[in-house]
PDB file of C-alpha atoms in Angstrom:
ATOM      1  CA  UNK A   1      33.702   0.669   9.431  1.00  0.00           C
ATOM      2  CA  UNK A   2      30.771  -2.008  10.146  1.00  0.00           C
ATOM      3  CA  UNK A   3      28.968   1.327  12.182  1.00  0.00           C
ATOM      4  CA  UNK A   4      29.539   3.743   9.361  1.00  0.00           C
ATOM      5  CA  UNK A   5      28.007   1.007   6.975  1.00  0.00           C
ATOM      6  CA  UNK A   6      25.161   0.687   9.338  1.00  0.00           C
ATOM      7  CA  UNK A   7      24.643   4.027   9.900  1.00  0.00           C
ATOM      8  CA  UNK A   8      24.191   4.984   5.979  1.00  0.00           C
ATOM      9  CA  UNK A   9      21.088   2.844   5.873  1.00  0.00           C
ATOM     10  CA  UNK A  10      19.149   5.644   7.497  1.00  0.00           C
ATOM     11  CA  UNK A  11      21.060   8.465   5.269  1.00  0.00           C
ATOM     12  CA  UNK A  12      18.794  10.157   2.669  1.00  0.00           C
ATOM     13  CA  UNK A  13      19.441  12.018  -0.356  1.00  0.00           C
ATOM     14  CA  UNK A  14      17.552  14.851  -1.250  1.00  0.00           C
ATOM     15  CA  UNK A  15      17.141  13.214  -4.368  1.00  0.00           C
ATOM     16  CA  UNK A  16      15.161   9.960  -2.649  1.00  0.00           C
ATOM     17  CA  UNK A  17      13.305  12.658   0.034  1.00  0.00           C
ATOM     18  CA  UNK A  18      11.410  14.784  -2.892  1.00  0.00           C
ATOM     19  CA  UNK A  19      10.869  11.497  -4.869  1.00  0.00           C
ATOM     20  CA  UNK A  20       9.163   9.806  -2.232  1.00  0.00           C
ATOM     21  CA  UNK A  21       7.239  12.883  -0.850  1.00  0.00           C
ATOM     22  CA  UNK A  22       5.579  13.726  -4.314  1.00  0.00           C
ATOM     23  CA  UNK A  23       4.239  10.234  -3.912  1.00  0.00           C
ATOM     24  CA  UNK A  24       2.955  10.877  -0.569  1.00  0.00           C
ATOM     25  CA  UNK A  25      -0.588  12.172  -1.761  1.00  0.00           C
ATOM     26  CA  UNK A  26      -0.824  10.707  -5.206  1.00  0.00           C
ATOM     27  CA  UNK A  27      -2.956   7.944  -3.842  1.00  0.00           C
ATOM     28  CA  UNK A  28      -5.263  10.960  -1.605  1.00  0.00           C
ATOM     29  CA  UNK A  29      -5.112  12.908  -5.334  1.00  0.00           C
ATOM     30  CA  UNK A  30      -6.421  10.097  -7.396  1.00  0.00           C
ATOM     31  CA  UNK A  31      -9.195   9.519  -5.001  1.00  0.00           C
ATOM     32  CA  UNK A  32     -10.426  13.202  -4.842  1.00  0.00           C
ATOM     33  CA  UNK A  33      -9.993  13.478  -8.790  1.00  0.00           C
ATOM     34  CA  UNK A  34     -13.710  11.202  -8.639  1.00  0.00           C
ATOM     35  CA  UNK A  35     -15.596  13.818  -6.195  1.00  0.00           C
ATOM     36  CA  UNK A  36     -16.276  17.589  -6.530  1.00  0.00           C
ATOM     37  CA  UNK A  37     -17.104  20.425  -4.252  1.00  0.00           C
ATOM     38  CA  UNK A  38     -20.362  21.302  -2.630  1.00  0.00           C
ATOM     39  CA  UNK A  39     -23.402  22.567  -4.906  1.00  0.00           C
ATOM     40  CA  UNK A  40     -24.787  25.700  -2.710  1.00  0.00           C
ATOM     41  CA  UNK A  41     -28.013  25.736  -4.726  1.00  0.00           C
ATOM     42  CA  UNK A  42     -28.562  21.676  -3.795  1.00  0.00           C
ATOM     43  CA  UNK A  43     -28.168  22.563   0.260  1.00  0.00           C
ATOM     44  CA  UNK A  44     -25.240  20.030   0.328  1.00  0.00           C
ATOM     45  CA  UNK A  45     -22.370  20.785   3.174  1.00  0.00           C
ATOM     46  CA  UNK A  46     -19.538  22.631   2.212  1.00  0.00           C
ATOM     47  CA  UNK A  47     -17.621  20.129   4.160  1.00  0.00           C
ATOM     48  CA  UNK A  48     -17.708  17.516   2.147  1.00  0.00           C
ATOM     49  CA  UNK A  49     -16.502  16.307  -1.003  1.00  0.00           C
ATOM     50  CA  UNK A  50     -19.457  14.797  -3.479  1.00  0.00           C
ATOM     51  CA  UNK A  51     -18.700  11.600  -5.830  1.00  0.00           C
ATOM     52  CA  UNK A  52     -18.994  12.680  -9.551  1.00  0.00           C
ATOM     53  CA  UNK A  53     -20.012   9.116 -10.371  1.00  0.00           C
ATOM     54  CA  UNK A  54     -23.172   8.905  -8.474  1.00  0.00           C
ATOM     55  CA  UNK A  55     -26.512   9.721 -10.423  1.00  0.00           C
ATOM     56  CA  UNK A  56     -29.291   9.264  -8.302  1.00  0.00           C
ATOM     57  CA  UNK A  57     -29.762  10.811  -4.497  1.00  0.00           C
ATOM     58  CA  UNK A  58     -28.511  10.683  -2.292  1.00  0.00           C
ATOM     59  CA  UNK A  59     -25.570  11.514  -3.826  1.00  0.00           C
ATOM     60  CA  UNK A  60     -22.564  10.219  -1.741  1.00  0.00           C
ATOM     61  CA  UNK A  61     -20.367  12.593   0.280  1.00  0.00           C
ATOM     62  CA  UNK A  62     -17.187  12.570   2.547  1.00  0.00           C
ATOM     63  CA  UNK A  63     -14.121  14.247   3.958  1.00  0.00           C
ATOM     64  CA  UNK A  64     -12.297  11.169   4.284  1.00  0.00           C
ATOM     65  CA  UNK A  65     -10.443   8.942   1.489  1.00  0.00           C
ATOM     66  CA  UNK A  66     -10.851   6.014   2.587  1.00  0.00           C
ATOM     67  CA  UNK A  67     -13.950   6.024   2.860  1.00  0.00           C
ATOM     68  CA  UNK A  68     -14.421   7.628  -1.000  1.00  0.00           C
ATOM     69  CA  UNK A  69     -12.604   4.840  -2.301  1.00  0.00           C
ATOM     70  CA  UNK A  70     -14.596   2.002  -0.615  1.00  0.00           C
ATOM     71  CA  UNK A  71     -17.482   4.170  -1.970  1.00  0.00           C
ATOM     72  CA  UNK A  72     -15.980   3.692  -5.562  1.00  0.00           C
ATOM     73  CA  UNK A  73     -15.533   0.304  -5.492  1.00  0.00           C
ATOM     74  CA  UNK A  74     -18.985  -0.884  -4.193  1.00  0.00           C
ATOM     75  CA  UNK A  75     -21.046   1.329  -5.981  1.00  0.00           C
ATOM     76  CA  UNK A  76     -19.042   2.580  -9.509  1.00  0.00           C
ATOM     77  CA  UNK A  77     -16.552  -0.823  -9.776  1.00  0.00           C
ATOM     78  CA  UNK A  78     -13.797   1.459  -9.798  1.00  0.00           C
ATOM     79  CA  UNK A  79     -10.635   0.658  -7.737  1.00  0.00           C
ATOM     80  CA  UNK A  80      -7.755   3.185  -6.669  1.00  0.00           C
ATOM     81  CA  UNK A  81      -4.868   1.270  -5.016  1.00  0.00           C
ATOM     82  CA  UNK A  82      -3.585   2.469  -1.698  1.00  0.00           C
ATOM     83  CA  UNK A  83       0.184   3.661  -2.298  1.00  0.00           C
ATOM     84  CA  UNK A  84       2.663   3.025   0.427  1.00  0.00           C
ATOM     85  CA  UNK A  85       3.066   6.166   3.539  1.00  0.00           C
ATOM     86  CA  UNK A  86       6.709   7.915   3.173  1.00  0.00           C
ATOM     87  CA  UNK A  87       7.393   6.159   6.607  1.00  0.00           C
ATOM     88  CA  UNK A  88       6.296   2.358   4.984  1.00  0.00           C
ATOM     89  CA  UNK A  89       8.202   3.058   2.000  1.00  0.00           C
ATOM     90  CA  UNK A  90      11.659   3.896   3.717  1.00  0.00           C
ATOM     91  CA  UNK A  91      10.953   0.837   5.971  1.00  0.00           C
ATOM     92  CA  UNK A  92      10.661  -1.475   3.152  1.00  0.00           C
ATOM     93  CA  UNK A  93      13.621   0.330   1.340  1.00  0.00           C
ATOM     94  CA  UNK A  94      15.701  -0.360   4.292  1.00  0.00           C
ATOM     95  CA  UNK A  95      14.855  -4.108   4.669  1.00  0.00           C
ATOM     96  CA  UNK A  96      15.659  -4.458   1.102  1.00  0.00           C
ATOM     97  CA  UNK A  97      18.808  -3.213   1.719  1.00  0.00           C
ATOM     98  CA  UNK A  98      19.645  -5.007   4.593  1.00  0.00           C
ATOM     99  CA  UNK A  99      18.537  -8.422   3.052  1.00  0.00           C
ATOM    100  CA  UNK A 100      21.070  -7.497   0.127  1.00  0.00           C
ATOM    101  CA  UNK A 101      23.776  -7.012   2.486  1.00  0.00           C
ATOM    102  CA  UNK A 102      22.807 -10.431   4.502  1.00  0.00           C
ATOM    103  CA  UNK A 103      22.604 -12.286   1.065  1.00  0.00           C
ATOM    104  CA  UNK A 104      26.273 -10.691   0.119  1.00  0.00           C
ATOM    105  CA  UNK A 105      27.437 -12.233   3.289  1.00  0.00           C
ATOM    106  CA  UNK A 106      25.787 -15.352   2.590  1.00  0.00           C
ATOM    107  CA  UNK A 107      23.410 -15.093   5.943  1.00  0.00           C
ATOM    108  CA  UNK A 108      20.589 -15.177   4.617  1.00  0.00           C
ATOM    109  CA  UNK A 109      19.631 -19.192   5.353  1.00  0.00           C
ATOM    110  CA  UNK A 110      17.872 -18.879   8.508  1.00  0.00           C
ATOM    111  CA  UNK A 111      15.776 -15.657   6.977  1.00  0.00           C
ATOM    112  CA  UNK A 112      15.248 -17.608   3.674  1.00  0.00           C
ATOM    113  CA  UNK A 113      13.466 -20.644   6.057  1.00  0.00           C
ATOM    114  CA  UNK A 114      11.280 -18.646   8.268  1.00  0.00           C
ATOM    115  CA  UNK A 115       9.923 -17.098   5.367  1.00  0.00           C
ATOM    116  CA  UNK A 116       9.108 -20.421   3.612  1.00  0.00           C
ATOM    117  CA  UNK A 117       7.596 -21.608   6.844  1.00  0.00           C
ATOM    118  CA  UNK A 118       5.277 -18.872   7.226  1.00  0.00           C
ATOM    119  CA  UNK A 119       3.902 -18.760   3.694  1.00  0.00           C
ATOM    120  CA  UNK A 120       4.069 -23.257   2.840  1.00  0.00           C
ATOM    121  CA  UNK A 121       1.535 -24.929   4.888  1.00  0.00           C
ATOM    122  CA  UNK A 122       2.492 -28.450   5.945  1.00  0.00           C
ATOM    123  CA  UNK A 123      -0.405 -30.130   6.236  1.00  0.00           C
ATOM    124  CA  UNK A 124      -1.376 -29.312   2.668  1.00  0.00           C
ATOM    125  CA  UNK A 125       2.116 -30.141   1.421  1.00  0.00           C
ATOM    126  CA  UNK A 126       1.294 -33.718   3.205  1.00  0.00           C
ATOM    127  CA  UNK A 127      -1.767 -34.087   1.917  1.00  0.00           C
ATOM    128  CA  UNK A 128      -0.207 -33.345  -2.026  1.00  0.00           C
ATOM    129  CA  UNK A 129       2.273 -36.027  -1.335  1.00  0.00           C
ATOM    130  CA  UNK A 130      -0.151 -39.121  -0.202  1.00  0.00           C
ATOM    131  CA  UNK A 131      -2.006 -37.882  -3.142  1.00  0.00           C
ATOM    132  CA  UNK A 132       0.793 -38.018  -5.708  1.00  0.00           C
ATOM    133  CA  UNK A 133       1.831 -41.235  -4.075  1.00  0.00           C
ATOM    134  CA  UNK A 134      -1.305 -42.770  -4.478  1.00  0.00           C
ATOM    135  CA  UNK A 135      -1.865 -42.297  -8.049  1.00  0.00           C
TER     136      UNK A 135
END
């Protein structure tokens, strides 16, 4: 029973597959959305994809996304945020469910305190208590 409990964590619907592949290129969509195709008359390479924002030459051009959206943000102020790979999203689905199903159990206590020590830094904690202790 434990294994076939297990074992469903890595079971997909086809509902959850086509939901999280549509979202698989939104972020490469909404990127491309601020660039256009090659101008023949211009001599620019066919190649490339050229950012609609930029007014002055050279006008910026590139094949890759990540590099167009770094190109947004420090030139034209505008940011597109990354979304989550089909692979990243399932992995954090998974943890999510396996915390749930630790928490249920109540075994959660010794995940609960390495997160806290990761993310509270002692020394600063110290230093907040001398101070509060002091005045």
């Amino acid at each position: 029973m434990a294994s076939e409990a297990d074992s469903s964590l890595f079971e997909h619907s086809a509902t959850q597959d086509s939901t999280q592949s549509r979202t698989r290129g939104r972020s490469a969509h909404t990127t491309w959305i601020h660039s256009r195709t090659a101008r023949e008359e211009d001599g620019e390479d066919s190649k490339l994809r050229y950012c609609i924002h930029c007014t002055t030459m050279p006008i910026y051009g590139t094949i890759v996304t990540t590099n167009m959206r770094a190109h947004l943000q420090t030139k034209h102020a505008i940011i597109i945020e990354r979304e989550p790979g089909l692979i990243q999203a399932t992995t954090v689905q998974q943890l999510q469910q396996l915390y749930l199903r630790a928490d249920l159990s109540g075994q959660t206590e010794e995940i609960n305190a390495q997160v806290f020590r990761k993310y509270l830094n002692q020394d600063t904690i110290n230093e907040a208590l001398v101070s509060l202790i002091v005045i």
